[in-house]
mmCIF file of C-alpha atoms in Angstrom:
data_model
loop_
_atom_site.group_PDB
_atom_site.id
_atom_site.type_symbol
_atom_site.label_atom_id
_atom_site.label_comp_id
_atom_site.label_asym_id
_atom_site.label_seq_id
_atom_site.Cartn_x
_atom_site.Cartn_y
_atom_site.Cartn_z
ATOM 1 C CA MET A 1 -15.241 14.781 -0.996
ATOM 2 C CA GLU A 2 -18.200 16.780 -2.295
ATOM 3 C CA ASN A 3 -17.529 20.294 -3.758
ATOM 4 C CA ASN A 4 -18.839 22.738 -6.368
ATOM 5 C CA PHE A 5 -16.427 21.569 -9.002
ATOM 6 C CA SER A 6 -17.007 17.902 -8.961
ATOM 7 C CA LYS A 7 -20.383 17.668 -7.242
ATOM 8 C CA GLU A 8 -22.300 15.679 -9.781
ATOM 9 C CA SER A 9 -19.539 13.160 -10.639
ATOM 10 C CA TRP A 10 -19.027 12.528 -6.896
ATOM 11 C CA GLN A 11 -22.659 12.031 -6.233
ATOM 12 C CA TYR A 12 -22.920 9.471 -9.019
ATOM 13 C CA LEU A 13 -19.802 7.685 -7.681
ATOM 14 C CA MET A 14 -21.302 7.552 -4.160
ATOM 15 C CA ASN A 15 -24.455 6.129 -5.588
ATOM 16 C CA ALA A 16 -22.519 3.503 -7.679
ATOM 17 C CA GLU A 17 -20.674 2.440 -4.615
ATOM 18 C CA ARG A 18 -23.729 2.109 -2.524
ATOM 19 C CA GLU A 19 -25.244 -0.104 -5.284
ATOM 20 C CA PHE A 20 -22.058 -2.145 -5.395
ATOM 21 C CA ASP A 21 -22.282 -2.767 -1.586
ATOM 22 C CA LYS A 22 -25.866 -4.026 -2.267
ATOM 23 C CA LYS A 23 -24.513 -6.290 -5.111
ATOM 24 C CA ASN A 24 -26.526 -4.430 -7.645
ATOM 25 C CA TYR A 25 -23.648 -4.686 -10.055
ATOM 26 C CA SER A 26 -25.405 -3.628 -13.333
ATOM 27 C CA LEU A 27 -26.742 -0.484 -11.686
ATOM 28 C CA SER A 28 -23.481 0.179 -10.136
ATOM 29 C CA MET A 29 -21.704 -0.126 -13.391
ATOM 30 C CA ARG A 30 -24.041 2.355 -15.029
ATOM 31 C CA LEU A 31 -23.690 4.830 -12.274
ATOM 32 C CA ALA A 32 -19.843 4.546 -12.293
ATOM 33 C CA GLN A 33 -19.867 5.100 -16.064
ATOM 34 C CA ASP A 34 -22.069 8.169 -15.521
ATOM 35 C CA ALA A 35 -19.662 9.443 -12.923
ATOM 36 C CA VAL A 36 -16.842 9.168 -15.445
ATOM 37 C CA SER A 37 -18.936 11.126 -18.015
ATOM 38 C CA LYS A 38 -19.768 13.911 -15.488
ATOM 39 C CA ARG A 39 -16.148 14.145 -14.388
ATOM 40 C CA ILE A 40 -15.129 14.867 -17.991
ATOM 41 C CA GLU A 41 -17.796 17.482 -18.325
ATOM 42 C CA GLU A 42 -16.786 19.076 -15.112
ATOM 43 C CA SER A 43 -13.204 19.180 -15.989
ATOM 44 C CA GLU A 44 -13.802 20.642 -19.435
ATOM 45 C CA THR A 45 -15.995 23.353 -17.970
ATOM 46 C CA ASN A 46 -13.335 24.315 -15.324
ATOM 47 C CA PHE A 47 -10.538 24.181 -17.793
ATOM 48 C CA THR A 48 -12.438 26.411 -20.242
ATOM 49 C CA ILE A 49 -13.211 28.952 -17.579
ATOM 50 C CA LEU A 50 -9.732 29.098 -16.420
ATOM 51 C CA THR A 51 -8.145 29.148 -19.894
ATOM 52 C CA ASN A 52 -10.422 32.055 -20.952
ATOM 53 C CA ALA A 53 -9.647 33.993 -17.928
ATOM 54 C CA ILE A 54 -5.781 33.689 -18.136
ATOM 55 C CA THR A 55 -5.418 33.846 -21.880
ATOM 56 C CA PRO A 56 -5.727 37.723 -22.298
ATOM 57 C CA TYR A 57 -2.450 39.574 -22.623
ATOM 58 C CA GLN A 58 -3.081 41.640 -19.369
ATOM 59 C CA VAL A 59 -2.978 38.351 -17.487
ATOM 60 C CA ARG A 60 -0.209 36.695 -19.294
ATOM 61 C CA LYS A 61 2.112 39.571 -18.818
ATOM 62 C CA VAL A 62 2.114 39.169 -14.934
ATOM 63 C CA GLY A 63 3.875 35.766 -15.372
ATOM 64 C CA ASP A 64 3.241 32.255 -14.163
ATOM 65 C CA ASN A 65 2.992 32.807 -10.423
ATOM 66 C CA ILE A 66 -0.427 31.767 -9.135
ATOM 67 C CA ASN A 67 -0.661 34.674 -6.645
ATOM 68 C CA ASP A 68 0.265 37.237 -9.177
ATOM 69 C CA VAL A 69 -2.394 35.842 -11.661
ATOM 70 C CA LEU A 70 -5.007 35.867 -8.729
ATOM 71 C CA ASP A 71 -4.283 39.554 -8.197
ATOM 72 C CA ILE A 72 -4.936 40.512 -11.822
ATOM 73 C CA LEU A 73 -7.994 38.191 -12.003
ATOM 74 C CA LYS A 74 -9.414 40.038 -8.980
ATOM 75 C CA GLU A 75 -8.973 43.264 -10.771
ATOM 76 C CA ARG A 76 -10.583 41.921 -13.796
ATOM 77 C CA GLN A 77 -13.462 40.363 -11.663
ATOM 78 C CA GLU A 78 -12.909 36.925 -12.954
ATOM 79 C CA TYR A 79 -14.635 35.412 -9.980
ATOM 80 C CA ASP A 80 -15.411 31.901 -11.378
ATOM 81 C CA ALA A 81 -11.809 31.418 -12.383
ATOM 82 C CA ILE A 82 -10.665 32.694 -8.956
ATOM 83 C CA LYS A 83 -12.909 30.112 -7.259
ATOM 84 C CA ILE A 84 -11.464 27.305 -9.405
ATOM 85 C CA ILE A 85 -7.918 28.341 -8.638
ATOM 86 C CA ASN A 86 -8.638 28.642 -4.856
ATOM 87 C CA PHE A 87 -10.416 25.227 -4.818
ATOM 88 C CA TYR A 88 -7.447 23.298 -6.353
ATOM 89 C CA THR A 89 -4.743 25.167 -4.503
ATOM 90 C CA THR A 90 -6.608 24.530 -1.225
ATOM 91 C CA LYS A 91 -7.084 20.910 -2.116
ATOM 92 C CA MET A 92 -3.503 20.182 -3.272
ATOM 93 C CA GLY A 93 -1.419 23.051 -1.808
ATOM 94 C CA TYR A 94 0.531 25.661 -3.794
ATOM 95 C CA GLU A 95 3.663 23.546 -3.490
ATOM 96 C CA TYR A 96 2.049 20.721 -5.461
ATOM 97 C CA PHE A 97 1.862 23.126 -8.444
ATOM 98 C CA SER A 98 5.175 24.875 -7.747
ATOM 99 C CA SER A 99 2.959 28.016 -7.564
ATOM 100 C CA SER A 100 2.694 27.747 -11.292
ATOM 101 C CA ILE A 101 -0.578 28.604 -13.007
ATOM 102 C CA LYS A 102 0.471 26.538 -15.993
ATOM 103 C CA LYS A 103 1.051 23.414 -13.911
ATOM 104 C CA LEU A 104 -2.355 24.001 -12.204
ATOM 105 C CA SER A 105 -4.072 24.426 -15.560
ATOM 106 C CA GLU A 106 -2.446 21.127 -16.763
ATOM 107 C CA TYR A 107 -3.714 19.411 -13.544
ATOM 108 C CA ILE A 108 -7.337 20.603 -14.213
ATOM 109 C CA SER A 109 -7.037 19.239 -17.705
ATOM 110 C CA ASN A 110 -6.003 15.846 -16.404
ATOM 111 C CA TYR A 111 -8.747 16.045 -13.704
ATOM 112 C CA ARG A 112 -11.139 14.668 -16.399
ATOM 113 C CA GLU A 113 -9.848 11.204 -15.358
ATOM 114 C CA TYR A 114 -11.665 9.590 -12.377
ATOM 115 C CA PRO A 115 -9.446 6.795 -10.858
ATOM 116 C CA GLU A 116 -12.039 5.942 -8.097
ATOM 117 C CA ALA A 117 -14.649 5.357 -10.687
ATOM 118 C CA TYR A 118 -12.209 3.285 -12.875
ATOM 119 C CA PHE A 119 -11.363 1.100 -9.845
ATOM 120 C CA LEU A 120 -15.053 0.552 -9.076
ATOM 121 C CA ILE A 121 -15.743 -0.512 -12.638
ATOM 122 C CA ALA A 122 -12.674 -2.736 -12.532
ATOM 123 C CA LYS A 123 -14.013 -4.483 -9.324
ATOM 124 C CA ILE A 124 -17.323 -5.098 -11.063
ATOM 125 C CA TYR A 125 -15.595 -6.699 -14.218
ATOM 126 C CA HIS A 126 -13.479 -8.814 -11.662
ATOM 127 C CA ILE A 127 -16.534 -10.113 -10.054
ATOM 128 C CA GLU A 128 -18.093 -10.948 -13.440
ATOM 129 C CA GLY A 129 -14.992 -12.781 -14.401
ATOM 130 C CA GLU A 130 -13.999 -10.300 -17.158
ATOM 131 C CA PHE A 131 -10.368 -10.079 -16.118
ATOM 132 C CA ASP A 132 -8.925 -8.476 -19.203
ATOM 133 C CA MET A 133 -11.486 -5.683 -18.918
ATOM 134 C CA ALA A 134 -10.850 -5.363 -15.209
ATOM 135 C CA LEU A 135 -7.064 -4.999 -15.921
ATOM 136 C CA THR A 136 -7.733 -2.296 -18.490
ATOM 137 C CA TYR A 137 -9.619 -0.177 -15.970
ATOM 138 C CA LEU A 138 -7.093 -1.008 -13.284
ATOM 139 C CA GLU A 139 -4.320 0.270 -15.508
ATOM 140 C CA LYS A 140 -6.281 3.574 -16.160
ATOM 141 C CA ALA A 141 -6.793 3.879 -12.331
ATOM 142 C CA ARG A 142 -3.127 3.315 -11.712
ATOM 143 C CA ALA A 143 -1.949 5.679 -14.481
ATOM 144 C CA ASN A 144 -4.106 8.405 -12.874
ATOM 145 C CA SER A 145 -3.372 7.516 -9.221
ATOM 146 C CA PHE A 146 -2.109 11.081 -8.600
ATOM 147 C CA LEU A 147 -5.712 12.247 -8.838
ATOM 148 C CA LEU A 148 -6.905 9.920 -6.022
ATOM 149 C CA GLU A 149 -8.612 11.750 -3.216
ATOM 150 C CA ILE A 150 -6.921 9.352 -0.803
ATOM 151 C CA PRO A 151 -3.465 8.443 -2.181
ATOM 152 C CA GLN A 152 -3.117 5.356 -0.157
ATOM 153 C CA ASN A 153 -5.992 3.846 -2.090
ATOM 154 C CA GLU A 154 -3.451 3.226 -4.879
ATOM 155 C CA ASN A 155 -2.496 -0.031 -2.957
ATOM 156 C CA ASP A 156 -6.034 -1.318 -3.325
ATOM 157 C CA ILE A 157 -5.750 -0.860 -7.114
ATOM 158 C CA LEU A 158 -2.440 -2.623 -7.116
ATOM 159 C CA PHE A 159 -3.670 -5.490 -4.926
ATOM 160 C CA LEU A 160 -6.376 -6.256 -7.230
ATOM 161 C CA MET A 161 -3.961 -6.159 -10.227
ATOM 162 C CA SER A 162 -1.785 -8.603 -8.374
ATOM 163 C CA GLU A 163 -4.753 -10.959 -7.622
ATOM 164 C CA ILE A 164 -5.856 -11.053 -11.281
ATOM 165 C CA ALA A 165 -2.283 -11.628 -12.381
ATOM 166 C CA GLU A 166 -1.955 -14.487 -9.977
ATOM 167 C CA TYR A 167 -5.182 -16.070 -11.258
ATOM 168 C CA LYS A 168 -3.782 -15.681 -14.889
ATOM 169 C CA LYS A 169 -0.402 -17.004 -13.730
ATOM 170 C CA ASP A 170 1.220 -13.895 -15.102
ATOM 171 C CA ILE A 171 4.154 -13.894 -12.483
ATOM 172 C CA PRO A 172 5.984 -10.821 -13.994
ATOM 173 C CA MET A 173 2.740 -8.709 -13.745
ATOM 174 C CA GLN A 174 2.079 -10.054 -10.272
ATOM 175 C CA GLU A 175 5.605 -9.259 -9.042
ATOM 176 C CA LYS A 176 5.484 -5.757 -10.612
ATOM 177 C CA ALA A 177 2.276 -4.959 -8.755
ATOM 178 C CA LEU A 178 3.466 -6.308 -5.418
ATOM 179 C CA ILE A 179 6.777 -4.366 -5.741
ATOM 180 C CA LEU A 180 4.846 -1.116 -6.348
ATOM 181 C CA ILE A 181 2.899 -1.727 -3.231
ATOM 182 C CA ALA A 182 5.983 -2.569 -1.329
ATOM 183 C CA ARG A 183 7.702 0.665 -2.556
ATOM 184 C CA ASN A 184 4.819 2.588 -1.309
ATOM 185 C CA SER A 185 5.854 1.685 2.215
ATOM 186 C CA GLY A 186 9.057 3.486 1.776
ATOM 187 C CA ASP A 187 11.305 0.934 3.583
ATOM 188 C CA PHE A 188 11.560 -1.372 0.566
ATOM 189 C CA GLN A 189 14.014 0.889 -1.191
ATOM 190 C CA ASN A 190 16.036 1.512 1.962
ATOM 191 C CA GLU A 191 19.284 -0.290 0.824
ATOM 192 C CA ILE A 192 20.924 0.591 4.275
ATOM 193 C CA LEU A 193 18.242 -1.340 6.085
ATOM 194 C CA LYS A 194 18.441 -4.247 3.658
ATOM 195 C CA LYS A 195 22.212 -4.587 4.251
ATOM 196 C CA ALA A 196 21.794 -4.272 8.020
ATOM 197 C CA ILE A 197 19.193 -7.086 7.985
ATOM 198 C CA ILE A 198 21.457 -9.376 6.007
ATOM 199 C CA ARG A 199 24.516 -8.491 8.234
ATOM 200 C CA THR A 200 22.536 -9.385 11.450
ATOM 201 C CA SER A 201 21.335 -12.573 9.786
ATOM 202 C CA LYS A 202 24.786 -13.632 8.896
ATOM 203 C CA SER A 203 26.069 -12.890 12.465
ATOM 204 C CA THR A 204 26.906 -15.920 14.828
ATOM 205 C CA LYS A 205 26.387 -13.931 18.074
ATOM 206 C CA ASP A 206 24.220 -15.534 20.853
ATOM 207 C CA ASP A 207 20.437 -15.268 20.665
ATOM 208 C CA ASN A 208 20.428 -13.231 17.510
ATOM 209 C CA SER A 209 16.714 -13.658 17.142
ATOM 210 C CA SER A 210 15.848 -11.496 20.099
ATOM 211 C CA ARG A 211 18.490 -8.970 19.105
ATOM 212 C CA PHE A 212 17.120 -8.756 15.611
ATOM 213 C CA PHE A 213 13.818 -7.359 16.797
ATOM 214 C CA LYS A 214 15.462 -4.803 19.125
ATOM 215 C CA LEU A 215 17.426 -3.392 16.177
ATOM 216 C CA TYR A 216 14.798 -3.068 13.393
ATOM 217 C CA ARG A 217 11.284 -1.734 12.802
ATOM 218 C CA VAL A 218 9.204 -1.553 9.640
ATOM 219 C CA ASP A 219 5.977 0.445 9.968
ATOM 220 C CA ALA A 220 4.020 -0.507 6.848
ATOM 221 C CA VAL A 221 1.172 -2.794 8.023
ATOM 222 C CA SER A 222 -0.949 -2.216 4.855
ATOM 223 C CA CYS A 223 1.780 -3.806 2.796
ATOM 224 C CA VAL A 224 2.320 -7.004 4.729
ATOM 225 C CA ASN A 225 0.447 -9.323 2.318
ATOM 226 C CA SER A 226 2.555 -7.965 -0.658
ATOM 227 C CA TYR A 227 5.785 -8.989 1.087
ATOM 228 C CA ASN A 228 4.384 -12.433 1.940
ATOM 229 C CA LYS A 229 3.428 -13.077 -1.710
ATOM 230 C CA LEU A 230 6.690 -11.704 -3.036
ATOM 231 C CA SER A 231 8.535 -14.039 -0.741
ATOM 232 C CA HIS A 232 6.784 -16.964 -2.273
ATOM 233 C CA ILE A 233 7.358 -15.767 -5.833
ATOM 234 C CA TYR A 234 11.107 -15.346 -5.137
ATOM 235 C CA LEU A 235 11.288 -18.773 -3.337
ATOM 236 C CA ASP A 236 9.732 -20.513 -6.207
ATOM 237 C CA SER A 237 12.201 -18.904 -8.606
ATOM 238 C CA LYS A 238 15.041 -19.764 -6.274
ATOM 239 C CA LYS A 239 15.942 -16.173 -5.563
ATOM 240 C CA TYR A 240 16.743 -16.916 -2.047
ATOM 241 C CA GLU A 241 18.241 -13.624 -0.881
ATOM 242 C CA ASP A 242 15.215 -11.812 -2.221
ATOM 243 C CA ALA A 243 12.846 -14.307 -0.767
ATOM 244 C CA TYR A 244 14.636 -13.932 2.600
ATOM 245 C CA LEU A 245 14.469 -10.070 2.619
ATOM 246 C CA THR A 246 10.837 -9.953 1.668
ATOM 247 C CA SER A 247 10.045 -12.578 4.308
ATOM 248 C CA ALA A 248 12.062 -10.642 6.905
ATOM 249 C CA TYR A 249 10.232 -7.465 5.932
ATOM 250 C CA SER A 250 6.967 -9.267 6.421
ATOM 251 C CA VAL A 251 7.931 -10.453 9.906
ATOM 252 C CA LEU A 252 9.236 -7.101 10.972
ATOM 253 C CA ILE A 253 5.990 -5.301 9.768
ATOM 254 C CA CYS A 254 4.009 -7.706 11.843
ATOM 255 C CA PHE A 255 6.343 -7.369 14.813
ATOM 256 C CA THR A 256 6.345 -3.687 14.574
ATOM 257 C CA HIS A 257 2.620 -3.452 14.549
ATOM 258 C CA LEU A 258 2.053 -5.964 17.327
ATOM 259 C CA ASN A 259 4.715 -4.428 19.478
ATOM 260 C CA SER A 260 3.171 -0.975 19.120
ATOM 261 C CA LEU A 261 -0.250 -2.333 20.190
ATOM 262 C CA LEU A 262 1.278 -3.939 23.254
ATOM 263 C CA GLU A 263 2.884 -0.696 24.136
ATOM 264 C CA GLU A 264 -0.513 1.067 23.801
ATOM 265 C CA ARG A 265 -2.273 -1.536 25.932
ATOM 266 C CA GLU A 266 0.353 -2.022 28.582
ATOM 267 C CA SER A 267 1.985 1.132 29.946
ATOM 268 C CA ASP A 268 4.867 -0.790 31.517
ATOM 269 C CA TYR A 269 5.493 -3.054 28.487
ATOM 270 C CA VAL A 270 8.924 -2.711 26.819
ATOM 271 C CA TYR A 271 10.321 -5.281 24.360
ATOM 272 C CA SER A 272 13.300 -7.188 25.772
ATOM 273 C CA ASP A 273 13.176 -10.594 24.113
ATOM 274 C CA LEU A 274 11.031 -12.875 22.053
ATOM 275 C CA LYS A 275 9.939 -14.868 25.112
ATOM 276 C CA GLY A 276 8.351 -11.819 26.825
ATOM 277 C CA PHE A 277 6.893 -10.666 23.509
ATOM 278 C CA PHE A 278 5.209 -13.943 22.806
ATOM 279 C CA ARG A 279 3.993 -14.241 26.406
ATOM 280 C CA GLU A 280 2.227 -10.890 26.206
ATOM 281 C CA LEU A 281 0.860 -11.520 22.772
ATOM 282 C CA ALA A 282 -0.933 -14.740 24.005
ATOM 283 C CA ARG A 283 -2.937 -12.520 26.358
ATOM 284 C CA TYR A 284 -4.841 -10.878 23.488
ATOM 285 C CA PRO A 285 -7.139 -13.138 21.293
ATOM 286 C CA ASP A 286 -7.643 -10.445 18.727
ATOM 287 C CA MET A 287 -3.870 -9.966 18.236
ATOM 288 C CA MET A 288 -3.480 -13.707 18.039
ATOM 289 C CA LYS A 289 -6.209 -13.892 15.384
ATOM 290 C CA TRP A 290 -4.518 -11.125 13.354
ATOM 291 C CA CYS A 291 -1.290 -13.105 13.454
ATOM 292 C CA ASN A 292 -2.982 -15.982 11.719
ATOM 293 C CA ASP A 293 -4.809 -13.756 9.324
ATOM 294 C CA VAL A 294 -1.584 -12.246 8.014
ATOM 295 C CA ASN A 295 0.495 -15.459 8.230
ATOM 296 C CA PHE A 296 2.840 -14.064 10.807
ATOM 297 C CA TRP A 297 3.854 -17.483 12.191
ATOM 298 C CA GLU A 298 4.391 -18.994 8.827
ATOM 299 C CA SER A 299 6.600 -16.049 7.807
ATOM 300 C CA PHE A 300 8.531 -16.336 11.036
ATOM 301 C CA TYR A 301 9.011 -20.073 10.446
ATOM 302 C CA ASN A 302 10.072 -19.602 6.861
ATOM 303 C CA LEU A 303 12.854 -17.268 8.047
ATOM 304 C CA CYS A 304 14.607 -20.328 9.218
ATOM 305 C CA ASP A 305 14.477 -22.412 6.014
ATOM 306 C CA ILE A 306 15.028 -19.590 3.638
ATOM 307 C CA GLY A 307 17.893 -18.272 5.871
ATOM 308 C CA LEU A 308 19.454 -21.711 5.622
ATOM 309 C CA LYS A 309 19.250 -21.734 1.878
ATOM 310 C CA CYS A 310 21.002 -18.343 1.882
ATOM 311 C CA GLY A 311 23.870 -19.924 3.780
ATOM 312 C CA TYR A 312 23.079 -18.339 7.176
ATOM 313 C CA THR A 313 23.765 -20.696 10.110
ATOM 314 C CA ARG A 314 23.215 -19.391 13.632
ATOM 315 C CA PHE A 315 20.329 -16.900 13.057
ATOM 316 C CA PRO A 316 17.912 -19.382 11.326
ATOM 317 C CA LYS A 317 18.507 -21.828 14.226
ATOM 318 C CA ASP A 318 17.850 -19.144 16.844
ATOM 319 C CA ILE A 319 14.602 -18.165 15.009
ATOM 320 C CA ILE A 320 13.279 -21.711 14.976
ATOM 321 C CA THR A 321 14.387 -22.328 18.528
ATOM 322 C CA SER A 322 12.563 -19.239 19.758
ATOM 323 C CA LEU A 323 9.544 -20.386 17.927
ATOM 324 C CA SER A 324 9.733 -23.921 19.324
ATOM 325 C CA GLU A 325 10.065 -22.734 22.930
ATOM 326 C CA PHE A 326 7.821 -19.657 23.164
ATOM 327 C CA CYS A 327 5.252 -19.481 20.232
ATOM 328 C CA PRO A 328 1.855 -19.173 21.661
ATOM 329 C CA GLU A 329 0.241 -20.705 18.547
ATOM 330 C CA ASN A 330 0.516 -24.403 19.230
ATOM 331 C CA TYR A 331 0.537 -25.581 15.601
ATOM 332 C CA TRP A 332 3.508 -23.501 14.647
ATOM 333 C CA LYS A 333 5.223 -24.339 18.084
ATOM 334 C CA LEU A 334 4.986 -28.016 17.185
ATOM 335 C CA ALA A 335 6.171 -27.381 13.646
ATOM 336 C CA ALA A 336 9.161 -25.496 14.896
ATOM 337 C CA SER A 337 9.988 -28.177 17.439
ATOM 338 C CA LYS A 338 9.942 -30.795 14.674
ATOM 339 C CA ARG A 339 12.113 -28.679 12.355
ATOM 340 C CA LEU A 340 14.533 -27.992 15.151
ATOM 341 C CA LYS A 341 14.946 -31.775 15.832
ATOM 342 C CA GLU A 342 15.732 -32.322 12.191
ATOM 343 C CA LEU A 343 18.293 -29.603 12.235
ATOM 344 C CA ASN A 344 19.879 -30.989 15.304
ATOM 345 C CA SER A 345 19.942 -34.436 13.769
ATOM 346 C CA LEU A 346 21.540 -33.171 10.653
ATOM 347 C CA SER A 347 24.308 -31.372 12.800
ATOM 348 C CA GLU A 348 25.017 -34.610 14.740
ATOM 349 C CA ASN A 349 25.384 -36.610 11.503
ATOM 350 C CA GLN A 350 27.811 -34.117 9.949
#
């Protein structure tokens, strides 16, 4: 947001983004580069003011605590330095700097980097087909993501990196970017959840598919595409358990999101089984469209085949049976019915 300490760079970036939206890419590039230059100037000015204010012995002797430094700066009437300290501590919080004037000073020195501008420049290079240059700026944006005004925007940087890597057929780079997105959701590193999902998937209890969705939730809707793509990467490389887990996460993320929407729209709705869930889902065209947009049905369908490759038996068949009986999307209902017949035929011939 606009402030006295990064006003010009911010204004240049806003203008650059407006020109980008109007597809004036050359002008947008020039303005974004100007934003980077202004950001450097602003950072250097703020860093110099603060350094000059805290260097004298009378200030250094009070120690590293920000509040103690502020007290002595007030006595010395170092008002510009006080404004700078107050701006950044209000923006980030004292805890971010561990109440250390040294850490705050280092942060201001690093503030010369402008990840939002780097990302915009990368998008322009991407549009122009300059993928290596785009990746260079994406790496700079990613390396300085701790400076993002909106931390969640790191995923946008990583998504574009993964898209370029996919185009260049650089699977290791694509996988790395997608894993970083997945990790940002929090649940990807939850080993307890992973083990529980596998344990339930191996179970031979009746109607495990409905029970599965009673047990687990993953609230990370912004990461669903990364899990879909990771599942395909792992499936192609025959890492079946990894493919299964990422596919399961994708399905659980979609289910969690959709189930929450149903609870918001229907005061008496409570999930009990997949039949009821699918029935209610069919009432809302916007939710059905979203399911197709994020490949919910395909991921659901894939749980069966990938699960079978992992050696699971009952759960994959329950999944495909539920889809064949209750799926409100006719294409995937028919596909599931066909797959179920094939599985039943195989069982009869064994």
